[in-house]
Amino acid sequence: MDSGWWRPFSKTDPRTPFQERFILRKNSLHDQDNQLDRFIPNRSAMDFNYAHYMLTEGRKGKENPEVITPYQKKLREAVNINDGTRILAFKNKPPTPVELIPREILSPPLQSKLSKPKRSIPQTSERTLDAPDILDDFYLNLLDWGSDNVLSIALENTVYLWNASDSSTSELVTVDEEYGPVTSVSWAPDGRHLAIGLNNSHVQIWDACASKQLRTLKGGHRTRVGSLAWNSHILTTGGMDGKIVNNDVRVRSHIVETYRGHNQEVCGLKWSSSGHQLASGGNDNVVHIWDRSVVSSNSPTNWFHRFEEHTAAVKALAWCPFQGNLLASGGGGGDHCIKLWNTHTGARLNSFDTGSQVCSLLWNKNERELLSSHGFTKNQLTLWKYPSMVKIAELNGHTSRVLYMTQSPDGCTVASAAADETLRFWNVFGNPATAGKAAPKAYNEPFAKFNRIR
């Protein structure tokens, strides 16, 4: 520190710096008493009562009243001042100003933002049904809920229908042993027609309302058909042979396109809501994005994107309902991860380890949430908040891996089927009365006549 601006005080000097400055100022003032030009009164010598009387009441007894000239009188009349009225008065409050524009209009009161009530998520299933002889096979898709509010489930060689409106159950078909077992089911967008994939590589189309088989699609695959996905009048099938086939159900020669990109079984198929992109997952740990504007019959292997970051089979696929280019994929027992993809750019947006096999994925149509079903060790359903992917709830009840999961048409109820041979219904996405309405989707129906309750 520089020594030119600070001087330590002597230990023998009892004064502090502030005391020293005060004494010097006091002495200098004493020397200049004759030069002061300001008087500081002594308040203890003042009579405040007398001063107050002289300011307020003292002039009332004045012997010489004020003389008002004619000019002053006319001036008072012109400005509307009465005799004896003081212009400046300390006792009276100023009049309240008149508001030409109400204050409420200029600055309306801030309305408190209505906070959305927190949704209560039941931790137990709302209903449980028996599902005997359901196949414990990770690569199959044996459960689907149609737009006509009818749920289909395949139990070995038989397909059953459960009507959610009246809780009635009916048997649609039982296939022969040489064709079975049933390996996949999928409702057409009209909610009336059901596609059934078989172990012998055939695909049957049924009219569920009339309980009548309409046709059988052959020649697309050499082995079982484990995955199905509708896109208007196009039924896409995925087989154990690794092929993906687009079938036009309106024409006799139904095979219109064949995609080749997987070298093992195709176990997951999902069309985007726009119908322009198809996501496929396989036992080769690969996810493909196929764009119909890019793929042609001359280049069946020209996929749009190829994702190879999973380390186990990818069956769980789900397109986001509120962001058309967002895809969620889940890996099997050796992967445990859910990954989020931007299918326009091919970028991976997020990846996190769930701790167990991911068997199925569903987006909430009313909230920004993602539901996953799992295998060993907890066999649970887990609800995640998007985009933070924070765990919201964990639903337990199944005692074996939850292989299949589907969603009701109103987007509120989820049905899950597990290897424990039970079918459970969960009110995980809210009540229909309180949930927001999902945006209606425009479908070009593959059939001319159909019934729909929603």
PDB file of N, CA, C and O in Angstrom, residues 47-111:
ATOM      1  N   ASP A  47     -41.944  29.163  22.780  1.00  0.00           N
ATOM      2  CA  ASP A  47     -43.305  28.910  23.264  1.00  0.00           C
ATOM      3  C   ASP A  47     -44.141  28.491  22.057  1.00  0.00           C
ATOM      4  O   ASP A  47     -44.651  29.339  21.313  1.00  0.00           O
ATOM      5  N   PHE A  48     -44.263  27.216  21.852  1.00  0.00           N
ATOM      6  CA  PHE A  48     -44.966  26.710  20.674  1.00  0.00           C
ATOM      7  C   PHE A  48     -46.466  26.973  20.741  1.00  0.00           C
ATOM      8  O   PHE A  48     -47.119  27.176  19.710  1.00  0.00           O
ATOM      9  N   ASN A  49     -47.040  26.975  21.925  1.00  0.00           N
ATOM     10  CA  ASN A  49     -48.486  27.236  22.055  1.00  0.00           C
ATOM     11  C   ASN A  49     -48.814  28.653  21.608  1.00  0.00           C
ATOM     12  O   ASN A  49     -49.810  28.896  20.901  1.00  0.00           O
ATOM     13  N   TYR A  50     -47.993  29.583  22.002  1.00  0.00           N
ATOM     14  CA  TYR A  50     -48.234  30.979  21.612  1.00  0.00           C
ATOM     15  C   TYR A  50     -48.046  31.159  20.106  1.00  0.00           C
ATOM     16  O   TYR A  50     -48.823  31.851  19.445  1.00  0.00           O
ATOM     17  N   ALA A  51     -47.039  30.469  19.568  1.00  0.00           N
ATOM     18  CA  ALA A  51     -46.799  30.593  18.132  1.00  0.00           C
ATOM     19  C   ALA A  51     -47.961  30.023  17.336  1.00  0.00           C
ATOM     20  O   ALA A  51     -48.389  30.589  16.316  1.00  0.00           O
ATOM     21  N   HIS A  52     -48.494  28.921  17.793  1.00  0.00           N
ATOM     22  CA  HIS A  52     -49.619  28.311  17.097  1.00  0.00           C
ATOM     23  C   HIS A  52     -50.847  29.192  17.170  1.00  0.00           C
ATOM     24  O   HIS A  52     -51.607  29.338  16.192  1.00  0.00           O
ATOM     25  N   TYR A  53     -51.075  29.848  18.318  1.00  0.00           N
ATOM     26  CA  TYR A  53     -52.224  30.747  18.478  1.00  0.00           C
ATOM     27  C   TYR A  53     -52.109  31.942  17.535  1.00  0.00           C
ATOM     28  O   TYR A  53     -53.080  32.346  16.893  1.00  0.00           O
ATOM     29  N   MET A  54     -50.933  32.490  17.437  1.00  0.00           N
ATOM     30  CA  MET A  54     -50.750  33.645  16.579  1.00  0.00           C
ATOM     31  C   MET A  54     -50.927  33.286  15.095  1.00  0.00           C
ATOM     32  O   MET A  54     -51.403  34.099  14.306  1.00  0.00           O
ATOM     33  N   LEU A  55     -50.604  32.057  14.716  1.00  0.00           N
ATOM     34  CA  LEU A  55     -50.756  31.667  13.320  1.00  0.00           C
ATOM     35  C   LEU A  55     -52.200  31.365  12.944  1.00  0.00           C
ATOM     36  O   LEU A  55     -52.601  31.565  11.798  1.00  0.00           O
ATOM     37  N   THR A  56     -52.988  30.912  13.917  1.00  0.00           N
ATOM     38  CA  THR A  56     -54.351  30.451  13.587  1.00  0.00           C
ATOM     39  C   THR A  56     -55.441  31.373  14.103  1.00  0.00           C
ATOM     40  O   THR A  56     -56.361  31.750  13.378  1.00  0.00           O
ATOM     41  N   GLU A  57     -55.377  31.815  15.380  1.00  0.00           N
ATOM     42  CA  GLU A  57     -56.469  32.566  15.994  1.00  0.00           C
ATOM     43  C   GLU A  57     -56.120  34.011  16.314  1.00  0.00           C
ATOM     44  O   GLU A  57     -56.994  34.809  16.653  1.00  0.00           O
ATOM     45  N   GLY A  58     -54.861  34.309  16.245  1.00  0.00           N
ATOM     46  CA  GLY A  58     -54.425  35.622  16.736  1.00  0.00           C
ATOM     47  C   GLY A  58     -54.973  36.778  15.923  1.00  0.00           C
ATOM     48  O   GLY A  58     -55.204  37.865  16.457  1.00  0.00           O
ATOM     49  N   ARG A  59     -55.213  36.583  14.639  1.00  0.00           N
ATOM     50  CA  ARG A  59     -55.637  37.693  13.791  1.00  0.00           C
ATOM     51  C   ARG A  59     -57.136  37.908  13.814  1.00  0.00           C
ATOM     52  O   ARG A  59     -57.645  38.832  13.170  1.00  0.00           O
ATOM     53  N   LYS A  60     -57.881  37.063  14.541  1.00  0.00           N
ATOM     54  CA  LYS A  60     -59.347  37.248  14.581  1.00  0.00           C
ATOM     55  C   LYS A  60     -59.740  38.515  15.347  1.00  0.00           C
ATOM     56  O   LYS A  60     -60.756  39.144  15.078  1.00  0.00           O
ATOM     57  N   GLY A  61     -58.947  38.854  16.346  1.00  0.00           N
ATOM     58  CA  GLY A  61     -59.292  40.054  17.139  1.00  0.00           C
ATOM     59  C   GLY A  61     -58.592  41.317  16.681  1.00  0.00           C
ATOM     60  O   GLY A  61     -58.303  42.207  17.461  1.00  0.00           O
ATOM     61  N   LYS A  62     -58.293  41.346  15.427  1.00  0.00           N
ATOM     62  CA  LYS A  62     -57.554  42.479  14.868  1.00  0.00           C
ATOM     63  C   LYS A  62     -58.410  43.746  14.903  1.00  0.00           C
ATOM     64  O   LYS A  62     -59.573  43.735  14.507  1.00  0.00           O
ATOM     65  N   GLU A  63     -57.823  44.854  15.428  1.00  0.00           N
ATOM     66  CA  GLU A  63     -58.634  46.072  15.531  1.00  0.00           C
ATOM     67  C   GLU A  63     -58.916  46.703  14.191  1.00  0.00           C
ATOM     68  O   GLU A  63     -59.974  47.283  13.955  1.00  0.00           O
ATOM     69  N   ASN A  64     -57.973  46.609  13.298  1.00  0.00           N
ATOM     70  CA  ASN A  64     -58.136  47.257  12.002  1.00  0.00           C
ATOM     71  C   ASN A  64     -58.503  46.201  10.948  1.00  0.00           C
ATOM     72  O   ASN A  64     -57.636  45.481  10.484  1.00  0.00           O
ATOM     73  N   PRO A  65     -59.792  46.082  10.629  1.00  0.00           N
ATOM     74  CA  PRO A  65     -60.169  45.094   9.612  1.00  0.00           C
ATOM     75  C   PRO A  65     -59.589  45.478   8.265  1.00  0.00           C
ATOM     76  O   PRO A  65     -59.252  46.624   8.008  1.00  0.00           O
ATOM     77  N   GLU A  66     -59.533  44.437   7.415  1.00  0.00           N
ATOM     78  CA  GLU A  66     -58.952  44.619   6.087  1.00  0.00           C
ATOM     79  C   GLU A  66     -59.860  45.491   5.231  1.00  0.00           C
ATOM     80  O   GLU A  66     -61.077  45.312   5.192  1.00  0.00           O
ATOM     81  N   VAL A  67     -59.302  46.470   4.579  1.00  0.00           N
ATOM     82  CA  VAL A  67     -60.049  47.376   3.706  1.00  0.00           C
ATOM     83  C   VAL A  67     -60.003  46.825   2.296  1.00  0.00           C
ATOM     84  O   VAL A  67     -58.922  46.597   1.737  1.00  0.00           O
ATOM     85  N   ILE A  68     -61.206  46.560   1.709  1.00  0.00           N
ATOM     86  CA  ILE A  68     -61.317  45.983   0.375  1.00  0.00           C
ATOM     87  C   ILE A  68     -61.685  47.081  -0.596  1.00  0.00           C
ATOM     88  O   ILE A  68     -62.713  47.767  -0.440  1.00  0.00           O
ATOM     89  N   THR A  69     -60.865  47.263  -1.598  1.00  0.00           N
ATOM     90  CA  THR A  69     -61.119  48.277  -2.606  1.00  0.00           C
ATOM     91  C   THR A  69     -62.138  47.754  -3.620  1.00  0.00           C
ATOM     92  O   THR A  69     -62.358  46.535  -3.728  1.00  0.00           O
ATOM     93  N   PRO A  70     -62.810  48.667  -4.379  1.00  0.00           N
ATOM     94  CA  PRO A  70     -63.766  48.206  -5.418  1.00  0.00           C
ATOM     95  C   PRO A  70     -63.099  47.271  -6.435  1.00  0.00           C
ATOM     96  O   PRO A  70     -63.720  46.338  -6.924  1.00  0.00           O
ATOM     97  N   TYR A  71     -61.839  47.517  -6.755  1.00  0.00           N
ATOM     98  CA  TYR A  71     -61.157  46.644  -7.713  1.00  0.00           C
ATOM     99  C   TYR A  71     -61.010  45.233  -7.164  1.00  0.00           C
ATOM    100  O   TYR A  71     -61.252  44.229  -7.847  1.00  0.00           O
ATOM    101  N   GLN A  72     -60.617  45.129  -5.867  1.00  0.00           N
ATOM    102  CA  GLN A  72     -60.464  43.826  -5.248  1.00  0.00           C
ATOM    103  C   GLN A  72     -61.800  43.087  -5.145  1.00  0.00           C
ATOM    104  O   GLN A  72     -61.873  41.863  -5.298  1.00  0.00           O
ATOM    105  N   LYS A  73     -62.888  43.885  -4.918  1.00  0.00           N
ATOM    106  CA  LYS A  73     -64.201  43.270  -4.835  1.00  0.00           C
ATOM    107  C   LYS A  73     -64.600  42.651  -6.161  1.00  0.00           C
ATOM    108  O   LYS A  73     -65.115  41.526  -6.232  1.00  0.00           O
ATOM    109  N   LYS A  74     -64.393  43.409  -7.273  1.00  0.00           N
ATOM    110  CA  LYS A  74     -64.733  42.891  -8.596  1.00  0.00           C
ATOM    111  C   LYS A  74     -63.838  41.686  -8.963  1.00  0.00           C
ATOM    112  O   LYS A  74     -64.281  40.733  -9.606  1.00  0.00           O
ATOM    113  N   LEU A  75     -62.593  41.752  -8.518  1.00  0.00           N
ATOM    114  CA  LEU A  75     -61.696  40.636  -8.803  1.00  0.00           C
ATOM    115  C   LEU A  75     -62.151  39.374  -8.099  1.00  0.00           C
ATOM    116  O   LEU A  75     -62.105  38.274  -8.658  1.00  0.00           O
ATOM    117  N   ARG A  76     -62.597  39.505  -6.845  1.00  0.00           N
ATOM    118  CA  ARG A  76     -63.100  38.340  -6.105  1.00  0.00           C
ATOM    119  C   ARG A  76     -64.342  37.756  -6.757  1.00  0.00           C
ATOM    120  O   ARG A  76     -64.535  36.547  -6.811  1.00  0.00           O
ATOM    121  N   GLU A  77     -65.212  38.647  -7.239  1.00  0.00           N
ATOM    122  CA  GLU A  77     -66.419  38.155  -7.890  1.00  0.00           C
ATOM    123  C   GLU A  77     -66.087  37.449  -9.202  1.00  0.00           C
ATOM    124  O   GLU A  77     -66.736  36.471  -9.581  1.00  0.00           O
ATOM    125  N   ALA A  78     -65.083  37.947  -9.893  1.00  0.00           N
ATOM    126  CA  ALA A  78     -64.731  37.339 -11.175  1.00  0.00           C
ATOM    127  C   ALA A  78     -64.171  35.927 -11.001  1.00  0.00           C
ATOM    128  O   ALA A  78     -64.425  35.035 -11.814  1.00  0.00           O
ATOM    129  N   VAL A  79     -63.391  35.730  -9.930  1.00  0.00           N
ATOM    130  CA  VAL A  79     -62.805  34.408  -9.705  1.00  0.00           C
ATOM    131  C   VAL A  79     -63.612  33.584  -8.714  1.00  0.00           C
ATOM    132  O   VAL A  79     -63.164  32.537  -8.257  1.00  0.00           O
ATOM    133  N   ASN A  80     -64.803  34.086  -8.363  1.00  0.00           N
ATOM    134  CA  ASN A  80     -65.732  33.347  -7.490  1.00  0.00           C
ATOM    135  C   ASN A  80     -65.118  33.067  -6.124  1.00  0.00           C
ATOM    136  O   ASN A  80     -65.089  31.944  -5.638  1.00  0.00           O
ATOM    137  N   ILE A  81     -64.628  34.145  -5.474  1.00  0.00           N
ATOM    138  CA  ILE A  81     -64.092  34.030  -4.121  1.00  0.00           C
ATOM    139  C   ILE A  81     -64.961  34.860  -3.205  1.00  0.00           C
ATOM    140  O   ILE A  81     -65.138  36.074  -3.420  1.00  0.00           O
ATOM    141  N   ASN A  82     -65.538  34.271  -2.174  1.00  0.00           N
ATOM    142  CA  ASN A  82     -66.375  34.980  -1.216  1.00  0.00           C
ATOM    143  C   ASN A  82     -65.519  35.778  -0.254  1.00  0.00           C
ATOM    144  O   ASN A  82     -64.329  35.521  -0.068  1.00  0.00           O
ATOM    145  N   ASP A  83     -66.182  36.715   0.411  1.00  0.00           N
ATOM    146  CA  ASP A  83     -65.468  37.536   1.397  1.00  0.00           C
ATOM    147  C   ASP A  83     -65.004  36.685   2.560  1.00  0.00           C
ATOM    148  O   ASP A  83     -65.758  35.888   3.118  1.00  0.00           O
ATOM    149  N   GLY A  84     -63.781  36.878   2.941  1.00  0.00           N
ATOM    150  CA  GLY A  84     -63.246  36.181   4.105  1.00  0.00           C
ATOM    151  C   GLY A  84     -62.718  34.787   3.815  1.00  0.00           C
ATOM    152  O   GLY A  84     -62.286  34.096   4.735  1.00  0.00           O
ATOM    153  N   THR A  85     -62.780  34.403   2.583  1.00  0.00           N
ATOM    154  CA  THR A  85     -62.297  33.067   2.258  1.00  0.00           C
ATOM    155  C   THR A  85     -60.812  33.127   1.914  1.00  0.00           C
ATOM    156  O   THR A  85     -60.389  33.937   1.093  1.00  0.00           O
ATOM    157  N   ARG A  86     -60.056  32.274   2.551  1.00  0.00           N
ATOM    158  CA  ARG A  86     -58.627  32.216   2.289  1.00  0.00           C
ATOM    159  C   ARG A  86     -58.356  31.300   1.102  1.00  0.00           C
ATOM    160  O   ARG A  86     -58.917  30.211   0.977  1.00  0.00           O
ATOM    161  N   ILE A  87     -57.510  31.774   0.232  1.00  0.00           N
ATOM    162  CA  ILE A  87     -57.174  30.967  -0.934  1.00  0.00           C
ATOM    163  C   ILE A  87     -56.344  29.768  -0.521  1.00  0.00           C
ATOM    164  O   ILE A  87     -56.577  28.645  -0.953  1.00  0.00           O
ATOM    165  N   LEU A  88     -55.357  29.991   0.332  1.00  0.00           N
ATOM    166  CA  LEU A  88     -54.511  28.908   0.819  1.00  0.00           C
ATOM    167  C   LEU A  88     -54.879  28.624   2.255  1.00  0.00           C
ATOM    168  O   LEU A  88     -54.724  29.483   3.124  1.00  0.00           O
ATOM    169  N   ALA A  89     -55.418  27.450   2.523  1.00  0.00           N
ATOM    170  CA  ALA A  89     -55.806  27.061   3.880  1.00  0.00           C
ATOM    171  C   ALA A  89     -55.117  25.756   4.218  1.00  0.00           C
ATOM    172  O   ALA A  89     -55.094  24.814   3.430  1.00  0.00           O
ATOM    173  N   PHE A  90     -54.540  25.698   5.421  1.00  0.00           N
ATOM    174  CA  PHE A  90     -53.804  24.518   5.831  1.00  0.00           C
ATOM    175  C   PHE A  90     -54.703  23.448   6.426  1.00  0.00           C
ATOM    176  O   PHE A  90     -54.312  22.313   6.561  1.00  0.00           O
ATOM    177  N   LYS A  91     -55.930  23.834   6.807  1.00  0.00           N
ATOM    178  CA  LYS A  91     -56.809  22.893   7.489  1.00  0.00           C
ATOM    179  C   LYS A  91     -57.625  22.051   6.511  1.00  0.00           C
ATOM    180  O   LYS A  91     -57.932  20.903   6.777  1.00  0.00           O
ATOM    181  N   ASN A  92     -58.009  22.598   5.393  1.00  0.00           N
ATOM    182  CA  ASN A  92     -58.906  21.902   4.476  1.00  0.00           C
ATOM    183  C   ASN A  92     -58.107  21.039   3.494  1.00  0.00           C
ATOM    184  O   ASN A  92     -57.073  21.451   2.983  1.00  0.00           O
ATOM    185  N   LYS A  93     -58.630  19.861   3.210  1.00  0.00           N
ATOM    186  CA  LYS A  93     -58.013  18.969   2.239  1.00  0.00           C
ATOM    187  C   LYS A  93     -58.405  19.399   0.834  1.00  0.00           C
ATOM    188  O   LYS A  93     -59.497  19.930   0.626  1.00  0.00           O
ATOM    189  N   PRO A  94     -57.546  19.212  -0.125  1.00  0.00           N
ATOM    190  CA  PRO A  94     -57.887  19.578  -1.505  1.00  0.00           C
ATOM    191  C   PRO A  94     -59.042  18.721  -2.004  1.00  0.00           C
ATOM    192  O   PRO A  94     -59.203  17.564  -1.602  1.00  0.00           O
ATOM    193  N   PRO A  95     -59.906  19.279  -2.874  1.00  0.00           N
ATOM    194  CA  PRO A  95     -61.031  18.504  -3.379  1.00  0.00           C
ATOM    195  C   PRO A  95     -60.554  17.333  -4.229  1.00  0.00           C
ATOM    196  O   PRO A  95     -59.488  17.375  -4.855  1.00  0.00           O
ATOM    197  N   THR A  96     -61.363  16.287  -4.223  1.00  0.00           N
ATOM    198  CA  THR A  96     -61.031  15.098  -5.007  1.00  0.00           C
ATOM    199  C   THR A  96     -61.160  15.402  -6.492  1.00  0.00           C
ATOM    200  O   THR A  96     -62.209  15.898  -6.931  1.00  0.00           O
ATOM    201  N   PRO A  97     -60.133  15.163  -7.281  1.00  0.00           N
ATOM    202  CA  PRO A  97     -60.219  15.463  -8.714  1.00  0.00           C
ATOM    203  C   PRO A  97     -61.240  14.577  -9.401  1.00  0.00           C
ATOM    204  O   PRO A  97     -61.437  13.415  -9.043  1.00  0.00           O
ATOM    205  N   VAL A  98     -61.894  15.155 -10.392  1.00  0.00           N
ATOM    206  CA  VAL A  98     -62.891  14.413 -11.157  1.00  0.00           C
ATOM    207  C   VAL A  98     -62.181  13.596 -12.228  1.00  0.00           C
ATOM    208  O   VAL A  98     -61.385  14.133 -13.009  1.00  0.00           O
ATOM    209  N   GLU A  99     -62.461  12.287 -12.248  1.00  0.00           N
ATOM    210  CA  GLU A  99     -61.833  11.398 -13.224  1.00  0.00           C
ATOM    211  C   GLU A  99     -62.664  11.407 -14.506  1.00  0.00           C
ATOM    212  O   GLU A  99     -63.799  10.920 -14.533  1.00  0.00           O
ATOM    213  N   LEU A 100     -62.096  12.011 -15.542  1.00  0.00           N
ATOM    214  CA  LEU A 100     -62.802  12.027 -16.819  1.00  0.00           C
ATOM    215  C   LEU A 100     -62.928  10.627 -17.411  1.00  0.00           C
ATOM    216  O   LEU A 100     -63.930  10.282 -18.020  1.00  0.00           O
ATOM    217  N   ILE A 101     -61.887   9.793 -17.236  1.00  0.00           N
ATOM    218  CA  ILE A 101     -61.910   8.392 -17.689  1.00  0.00           C
ATOM    219  C   ILE A 101     -61.724   7.510 -16.466  1.00  0.00           C
ATOM    220  O   ILE A 101     -60.768   7.678 -15.717  1.00  0.00           O
ATOM    221  N   PRO A 102     -62.654   6.609 -16.204  1.00  0.00           N
ATOM    222  CA  PRO A 102     -62.528   5.743 -15.019  1.00  0.00           C
ATOM    223  C   PRO A 102     -61.203   4.998 -15.007  1.00  0.00           C
ATOM    224  O   PRO A 102     -60.676   4.578 -16.047  1.00  0.00           O
ATOM    225  N   ARG A 103     -60.665   4.864 -13.806  1.00  0.00           N
ATOM    226  CA  ARG A 103     -59.382   4.192 -13.642  1.00  0.00           C
ATOM    227  C   ARG A 103     -59.453   2.728 -14.065  1.00  0.00           C
ATOM    228  O   ARG A 103     -58.471   2.141 -14.521  1.00  0.00           O
ATOM    229  N   GLU A 104     -60.630   2.114 -13.930  1.00  0.00           N
ATOM    230  CA  GLU A 104     -60.762   0.707 -14.288  1.00  0.00           C
ATOM    231  C   GLU A 104     -60.528   0.472 -15.779  1.00  0.00           C
ATOM    232  O   GLU A 104     -60.083  -0.601 -16.192  1.00  0.00           O
ATOM    233  N   ILE A 105     -60.862   1.522 -16.585  1.00  0.00           N
ATOM    234  CA  ILE A 105     -60.671   1.369 -18.026  1.00  0.00           C
ATOM    235  C   ILE A 105     -59.204   1.526 -18.396  1.00  0.00           C
ATOM    236  O   ILE A 105     -58.657   0.803 -19.226  1.00  0.00           O
ATOM    237  N   LEU A 106     -58.553   2.535 -17.776  1.00  0.00           N
ATOM    238  CA  LEU A 106     -57.143   2.771 -18.087  1.00  0.00           C
ATOM    239  C   LEU A 106     -56.254   1.647 -17.596  1.00  0.00           C
ATOM    240  O   LEU A 106     -55.328   1.230 -18.284  1.00  0.00           O
ATOM    241  N   SER A 107     -56.499   1.165 -16.405  1.00  0.00           N
ATOM    242  CA  SER A 107     -55.688   0.084 -15.837  1.00  0.00           C
ATOM    243  C   SER A 107     -56.612  -0.957 -15.231  1.00  0.00           C
ATOM    244  O   SER A 107     -56.896  -0.910 -14.038  1.00  0.00           O
ATOM    245  N   PRO A 108     -57.131  -1.869 -16.046  1.00  0.00           N
ATOM    246  CA  PRO A 108     -58.027  -2.896 -15.518  1.00  0.00           C
ATOM    247  C   PRO A 108     -57.295  -3.796 -14.537  1.00  0.00           C
ATOM    248  O   PRO A 108     -56.080  -4.002 -14.641  1.00  0.00           O
ATOM    249  N   PRO A 109     -57.996  -4.320 -13.565  1.00  0.00           N
ATOM    250  CA  PRO A 109     -57.346  -5.196 -12.581  1.00  0.00           C
ATOM    251  C   PRO A 109     -56.817  -6.452 -13.247  1.00  0.00           C
ATOM    252  O   PRO A 109     -57.430  -7.005 -14.162  1.00  0.00           O
ATOM    253  N   LEU A 110     -55.649  -6.857 -12.809  1.00  0.00           N
ATOM    254  CA  LEU A 110     -55.033  -8.052 -13.360  1.00  0.00           C
ATOM    255  C   LEU A 110     -55.805  -9.273 -12.905  1.00  0.00           C
ATOM    256  O   LEU A 110     -56.034  -9.470 -11.711  1.00  0.00           O
ATOM    257  N   GLN A 111     -56.189 -10.076 -13.874  1.00  0.00           N
ATOM    258  CA  GLN A 111     -56.907 -11.294 -13.543  1.00  0.00           C
ATOM    259  C   GLN A 111     -55.905 -12.377 -13.191  1.00  0.00           C
ATOM    260  O   GLN A 111     -54.936 -12.603 -13.900  1.00  0.00           O
TER     261      GLN A 111
END
